[in-house]
Amino acid sequence: MAMSQVAPQAGSEDIVADAARTSQAAQLAELNALDGKAANLIGFVGIVLTLIYTSAFADHHWSWALTAGTAALALATLPLGYAVWPRSYKFNPSIDGLRRMFSDAAPAVTYGFIAESIERGILANQEIIKRKKQAIGGGTAMIVLGVLLVVCKPSMLA
């Protein structure tokens, strides 16, 4: 009688490590999306300011609202610039460290370390993501205010 061979069951450690890797990849995608959004908004501000300052209509109809609107647009680049400023994000674990520390360890121990390491990296990046979102939200609000002031007629504000 031949014994049936059963493949070893995967423990929950590797499931947790896979979930941690997926979460870390999603966080990286979120950071990249936030950087892209902030960069696009900075580009939009540059285009609008260029159009304002090259417009013959604006030259002949300059008002306090146009001044305030262009100032709000220019100031919006400050929080947006903060949002795209390069930072050192934590993406764990280090492959060299894993190789050196866990080459002879049991898979369950290695998976556990990987999951904990990724969790530490994700938690460290959460504050950066929160601040990026706040900066982008503030910059967007300033852009909306600036555009509204630029396009309004002085008679609308009187």
PDB file of C-alpha atoms in Angstrom:
ATOM      1  CA  MET A   1       0.000   0.000   0.000  1.00  0.00           C
ATOM      2  CA  ALA A   2       1.369   3.331  -0.949  1.00  0.00           C
ATOM      3  CA  MET A   3       1.092   6.151   1.506  1.00  0.00           C
ATOM      4  CA  SER A   4      -0.563   9.207   0.141  1.00  0.00           C
ATOM      5  CA  GLN A   5       1.542  12.272   0.377  1.00  0.00           C
ATOM      6  CA  VAL A   6      -0.144  15.338   1.650  1.00  0.00           C
ATOM      7  CA  ALA A   7       1.318  18.718   0.893  1.00  0.00           C
ATOM      8  CA  PRO A   8       2.166  20.603   4.045  1.00  0.00           C
ATOM      9  CA  GLN A   9      -0.534  23.027   5.046  1.00  0.00           C
ATOM     10  CA  ALA A  10       0.396  26.669   4.920  1.00  0.00           C
ATOM     11  CA  GLY A  11       0.335  28.194   8.367  1.00  0.00           C
ATOM     12  CA  SER A  12      -1.334  31.450   9.164  1.00  0.00           C
ATOM     13  CA  GLU A  13       2.063  33.162   9.340  1.00  0.00           C
ATOM     14  CA  ASP A  14       2.468  33.161   5.577  1.00  0.00           C
ATOM     15  CA  ILE A  15      -1.119  34.325   5.122  1.00  0.00           C
ATOM     16  CA  VAL A  16      -0.457  37.254   7.464  1.00  0.00           C
ATOM     17  CA  ALA A  17       2.832  38.030   5.686  1.00  0.00           C
ATOM     18  CA  ASP A  18       1.049  38.022   2.306  1.00  0.00           C
ATOM     19  CA  ALA A  19      -1.641  40.339   3.666  1.00  0.00           C
ATOM     20  CA  ALA A  20       1.054  42.647   5.075  1.00  0.00           C
ATOM     21  CA  ARG A  21       2.846  42.745   1.704  1.00  0.00           C
ATOM     22  CA  THR A  22      -0.440  43.576  -0.009  1.00  0.00           C
ATOM     23  CA  SER A  23      -1.108  46.374   2.484  1.00  0.00           C
ATOM     24  CA  GLN A  24       2.365  47.762   1.986  1.00  0.00           C
ATOM     25  CA  ALA A  25       1.940  47.721  -1.806  1.00  0.00           C
ATOM     26  CA  ALA A  26      -1.399  49.533  -1.437  1.00  0.00           C
ATOM     27  CA  GLN A  27       0.254  52.137   0.789  1.00  0.00           C
ATOM     28  CA  LEU A  28       2.988  52.710  -1.794  1.00  0.00           C
ATOM     29  CA  ALA A  29       0.325  53.151  -4.478  1.00  0.00           C
ATOM     30  CA  GLU A  30      -1.497  55.653  -2.240  1.00  0.00           C
ATOM     31  CA  LEU A  31       1.703  57.640  -1.658  1.00  0.00           C
ATOM     32  CA  ASN A  32       2.394  57.715  -5.402  1.00  0.00           C
ATOM     33  CA  ALA A  33      -1.179  58.818  -6.126  1.00  0.00           C
ATOM     34  CA  LEU A  34      -0.952  61.632  -3.573  1.00  0.00           C
ATOM     35  CA  ASP A  35       2.342  62.812  -5.075  1.00  0.00           C
ATOM     36  CA  GLY A  36       0.798  62.744  -8.542  1.00  0.00           C
ATOM     37  CA  LYS A  37      -2.270  64.663  -7.416  1.00  0.00           C
ATOM     38  CA  ALA A  38      -0.177  67.375  -5.741  1.00  0.00           C
ATOM     39  CA  ALA A  39       2.105  67.664  -8.780  1.00  0.00           C
ATOM     40  CA  ASN A  40      -0.888  67.997 -11.120  1.00  0.00           C
ATOM     41  CA  LEU A  41      -2.399  70.717  -8.942  1.00  0.00           C
ATOM     42  CA  ILE A  42       0.901  72.628  -8.939  1.00  0.00           C
ATOM     43  CA  GLY A  43       0.942  72.377 -12.727  1.00  0.00           C
ATOM     44  CA  PHE A  44      -2.651  73.616 -12.891  1.00  0.00           C
ATOM     45  CA  VAL A  45      -1.765  76.640 -10.744  1.00  0.00           C
ATOM     46  CA  GLY A  46       1.177  77.408 -13.018  1.00  0.00           C
ATOM     47  CA  ILE A  47      -1.011  77.299 -16.096  1.00  0.00           C
ATOM     48  CA  VAL A  48      -3.736  79.491 -14.563  1.00  0.00           C
ATOM     49  CA  LEU A  49      -1.221  82.068 -13.311  1.00  0.00           C
ATOM     50  CA  THR A  50       0.461  82.167 -16.717  1.00  0.00           C
ATOM     51  CA  LEU A  51      -2.895  82.699 -18.412  1.00  0.00           C
ATOM     52  CA  ILE A  52      -3.782  85.484 -15.987  1.00  0.00           C
ATOM     53  CA  TYR A  53      -0.524  87.356 -16.427  1.00  0.00           C
ATOM     54  CA  THR A  54      -0.506  87.029 -20.210  1.00  0.00           C
ATOM     55  CA  SER A  55      -4.140  88.051 -20.608  1.00  0.00           C
ATOM     56  CA  ALA A  56      -4.824  91.432 -22.153  1.00  0.00           C
ATOM     57  CA  PHE A  57      -8.283  91.312 -20.577  1.00  0.00           C
ATOM     58  CA  ALA A  58      -6.781  90.950 -17.102  1.00  0.00           C
ATOM     59  CA  ASP A  59      -4.424  93.870 -17.765  1.00  0.00           C
ATOM     60  CA  HIS A  60      -7.356  96.164 -18.550  1.00  0.00           C
ATOM     61  CA  HIS A  61      -9.690  94.910 -15.828  1.00  0.00           C
ATOM     62  CA  TRP A  62      -7.362  94.347 -12.897  1.00  0.00           C
ATOM     63  CA  SER A  63      -9.153  94.483  -9.543  1.00  0.00           C
ATOM     64  CA  TRP A  64      -8.618  93.637  -5.903  1.00  0.00           C
ATOM     65  CA  ALA A  65     -10.431  90.324  -6.523  1.00  0.00           C
ATOM     66  CA  LEU A  66      -7.978  89.431  -9.283  1.00  0.00           C
ATOM     67  CA  THR A  67      -5.085  90.353  -7.000  1.00  0.00           C
ATOM     68  CA  ALA A  68      -6.473  88.268  -4.136  1.00  0.00           C
ATOM     69  CA  GLY A  69      -7.221  85.359  -6.479  1.00  0.00           C
ATOM     70  CA  THR A  70      -3.744  85.285  -7.959  1.00  0.00           C
ATOM     71  CA  ALA A  71      -2.254  85.532  -4.471  1.00  0.00           C
ATOM     72  CA  ALA A  72      -4.386  82.589  -3.288  1.00  0.00           C
ATOM     73  CA  LEU A  73      -3.308  80.570  -6.321  1.00  0.00           C
ATOM     74  CA  ALA A  74       0.351  81.354  -5.741  1.00  0.00           C
ATOM     75  CA  LEU A  75       0.086  80.549  -2.026  1.00  0.00           C
ATOM     76  CA  ALA A  76      -1.602  77.218  -2.833  1.00  0.00           C
ATOM     77  CA  THR A  77       1.728  75.984  -4.156  1.00  0.00           C
ATOM     78  CA  LEU A  78       3.199  76.044  -0.622  1.00  0.00           C
ATOM     79  CA  PRO A  79       1.138  73.210   0.899  1.00  0.00           C
ATOM     80  CA  LEU A  80       1.196  71.372  -2.422  1.00  0.00           C
ATOM     81  CA  GLY A  81       4.981  71.697  -2.560  1.00  0.00           C
ATOM     82  CA  TYR A  82       5.122  70.308   0.968  1.00  0.00           C
ATOM     83  CA  ALA A  83       3.032  67.343  -0.193  1.00  0.00           C
ATOM     84  CA  VAL A  84       5.473  66.428  -2.974  1.00  0.00           C
ATOM     85  CA  TRP A  85       8.624  67.118  -0.963  1.00  0.00           C
ATOM     86  CA  PRO A  86      10.727  63.946  -0.949  1.00  0.00           C
ATOM     87  CA  ARG A  87      10.648  61.938   2.258  1.00  0.00           C
ATOM     88  CA  SER A  88      12.167  58.692   3.368  1.00  0.00           C
ATOM     89  CA  TYR A  89       9.322  56.223   3.546  1.00  0.00           C
ATOM     90  CA  LYS A  90       9.699  52.975   5.408  1.00  0.00           C
ATOM     91  CA  PHE A  91       9.259  49.866   3.308  1.00  0.00           C
ATOM     92  CA  ASN A  92      10.308  46.866   5.301  1.00  0.00           C
ATOM     93  CA  PRO A  93      11.876  44.358   5.539  1.00  0.00           C
ATOM     94  CA  SER A  94      15.379  44.687   4.187  1.00  0.00           C
ATOM     95  CA  ILE A  95      16.158  41.692   1.990  1.00  0.00           C
ATOM     96  CA  ASP A  96      19.807  41.674   3.096  1.00  0.00           C
ATOM     97  CA  GLY A  97      18.731  41.640   6.725  1.00  0.00           C
ATOM     98  CA  LEU A  98      16.313  38.808   6.101  1.00  0.00           C
ATOM     99  CA  ARG A  99      18.936  36.759   4.318  1.00  0.00           C
ATOM    100  CA  ARG A 100      21.504  37.255   7.072  1.00  0.00           C
ATOM    101  CA  MET A 101      19.179  36.782  10.043  1.00  0.00           C
ATOM    102  CA  PHE A 102      16.744  34.144   8.840  1.00  0.00           C
ATOM    103  CA  SER A 103      18.465  31.976   6.246  1.00  0.00           C
ATOM    104  CA  ASP A 104      18.437  29.027   8.651  1.00  0.00           C
ATOM    105  CA  ALA A 105      15.257  29.896  10.560  1.00  0.00           C
ATOM    106  CA  ALA A 106      11.958  28.083  10.359  1.00  0.00           C
ATOM    107  CA  PRO A 107       9.540  29.569   7.814  1.00  0.00           C
ATOM    108  CA  ALA A 108       7.022  30.433  10.529  1.00  0.00           C
ATOM    109  CA  VAL A 109       9.609  32.565  12.333  1.00  0.00           C
ATOM    110  CA  THR A 110      10.621  34.313   9.114  1.00  0.00           C
ATOM    111  CA  TYR A 111       7.018  34.990   8.103  1.00  0.00           C
ATOM    112  CA  GLY A 112       6.284  36.372  11.550  1.00  0.00           C
ATOM    113  CA  PHE A 113       9.258  38.718  11.363  1.00  0.00           C
ATOM    114  CA  ILE A 114       8.287  39.860   7.865  1.00  0.00           C
ATOM    115  CA  ALA A 115       4.717  40.652   8.948  1.00  0.00           C
ATOM    116  CA  GLU A 116       5.876  42.598  12.021  1.00  0.00           C
ATOM    117  CA  SER A 117       8.491  44.480  10.022  1.00  0.00           C
ATOM    118  CA  ILE A 118       5.995  45.489   7.336  1.00  0.00           C
ATOM    119  CA  GLU A 119       3.503  46.556  10.006  1.00  0.00           C
ATOM    120  CA  ARG A 120       6.117  48.843  11.581  1.00  0.00           C
ATOM    121  CA  GLY A 121       6.798  50.407   8.182  1.00  0.00           C
ATOM    122  CA  ILE A 122       3.105  50.903   7.444  1.00  0.00           C
ATOM    123  CA  LEU A 123       2.501  52.548  10.822  1.00  0.00           C
ATOM    124  CA  ALA A 124       5.492  54.856  10.342  1.00  0.00           C
ATOM    125  CA  ASN A 125       4.165  55.976   6.950  1.00  0.00           C
ATOM    126  CA  GLN A 126       0.605  56.656   8.174  1.00  0.00           C
ATOM    127  CA  GLU A 127       1.498  60.061   9.636  1.00  0.00           C
ATOM    128  CA  ILE A 128       3.177  61.095   6.383  1.00  0.00           C
ATOM    129  CA  ILE A 129       0.078  60.082   4.421  1.00  0.00           C
ATOM    130  CA  LYS A 130      -2.160  62.021   6.815  1.00  0.00           C
ATOM    131  CA  ARG A 131      -0.063  65.186   6.425  1.00  0.00           C
ATOM    132  CA  LYS A 132       0.099  64.811   2.647  1.00  0.00           C
ATOM    133  CA  LYS A 133      -3.698  64.554   2.489  1.00  0.00           C
ATOM    134  CA  GLN A 134      -4.104  67.640   4.692  1.00  0.00           C
ATOM    135  CA  ALA A 135      -1.648  69.613   2.564  1.00  0.00           C
ATOM    136  CA  ILE A 136      -3.384  68.595  -0.663  1.00  0.00           C
ATOM    137  CA  GLY A 137      -6.794  69.434   0.818  1.00  0.00           C
ATOM    138  CA  GLY A 138      -5.584  72.860   1.947  1.00  0.00           C
ATOM    139  CA  GLY A 139      -3.926  73.564  -1.383  1.00  0.00           C
ATOM    140  CA  THR A 140      -7.046  72.506  -3.267  1.00  0.00           C
ATOM    141  CA  ALA A 141      -9.230  74.779  -1.131  1.00  0.00           C
ATOM    142  CA  MET A 142      -6.890  77.696  -1.844  1.00  0.00           C
ATOM    143  CA  ILE A 143      -7.010  76.939  -5.574  1.00  0.00           C
ATOM    144  CA  VAL A 144     -10.816  76.901  -5.547  1.00  0.00           C
ATOM    145  CA  LEU A 145     -10.891  80.210  -3.669  1.00  0.00           C
ATOM    146  CA  GLY A 146      -8.320  81.707  -6.019  1.00  0.00           C
ATOM    147  CA  VAL A 147     -10.161  80.622  -9.159  1.00  0.00           C
ATOM    148  CA  LEU A 148     -13.471  81.919  -7.785  1.00  0.00           C
ATOM    149  CA  LEU A 149     -11.903  85.302  -7.047  1.00  0.00           C
ATOM    150  CA  VAL A 150     -10.188  85.472 -10.434  1.00  0.00           C
ATOM    151  CA  VAL A 151     -13.336  84.743 -12.431  1.00  0.00           C
ATOM    152  CA  CYS A 152     -15.746  86.891 -10.434  1.00  0.00           C
ATOM    153  CA  LYS A 153     -16.704  90.316 -11.666  1.00  0.00           C
ATOM    154  CA  PRO A 154     -16.004  93.211  -9.317  1.00  0.00           C
ATOM    155  CA  SER A 155     -19.708  94.131  -9.492  1.00  0.00           C
ATOM    156  CA  MET A 156     -20.571  90.747  -8.001  1.00  0.00           C
ATOM    157  CA  LEU A 157     -18.627  91.578  -4.847  1.00  0.00           C
ATOM    158  CA  ALA A 158     -19.945  95.100  -4.347  1.00  0.00           C
TER     159      ALA A 158
END
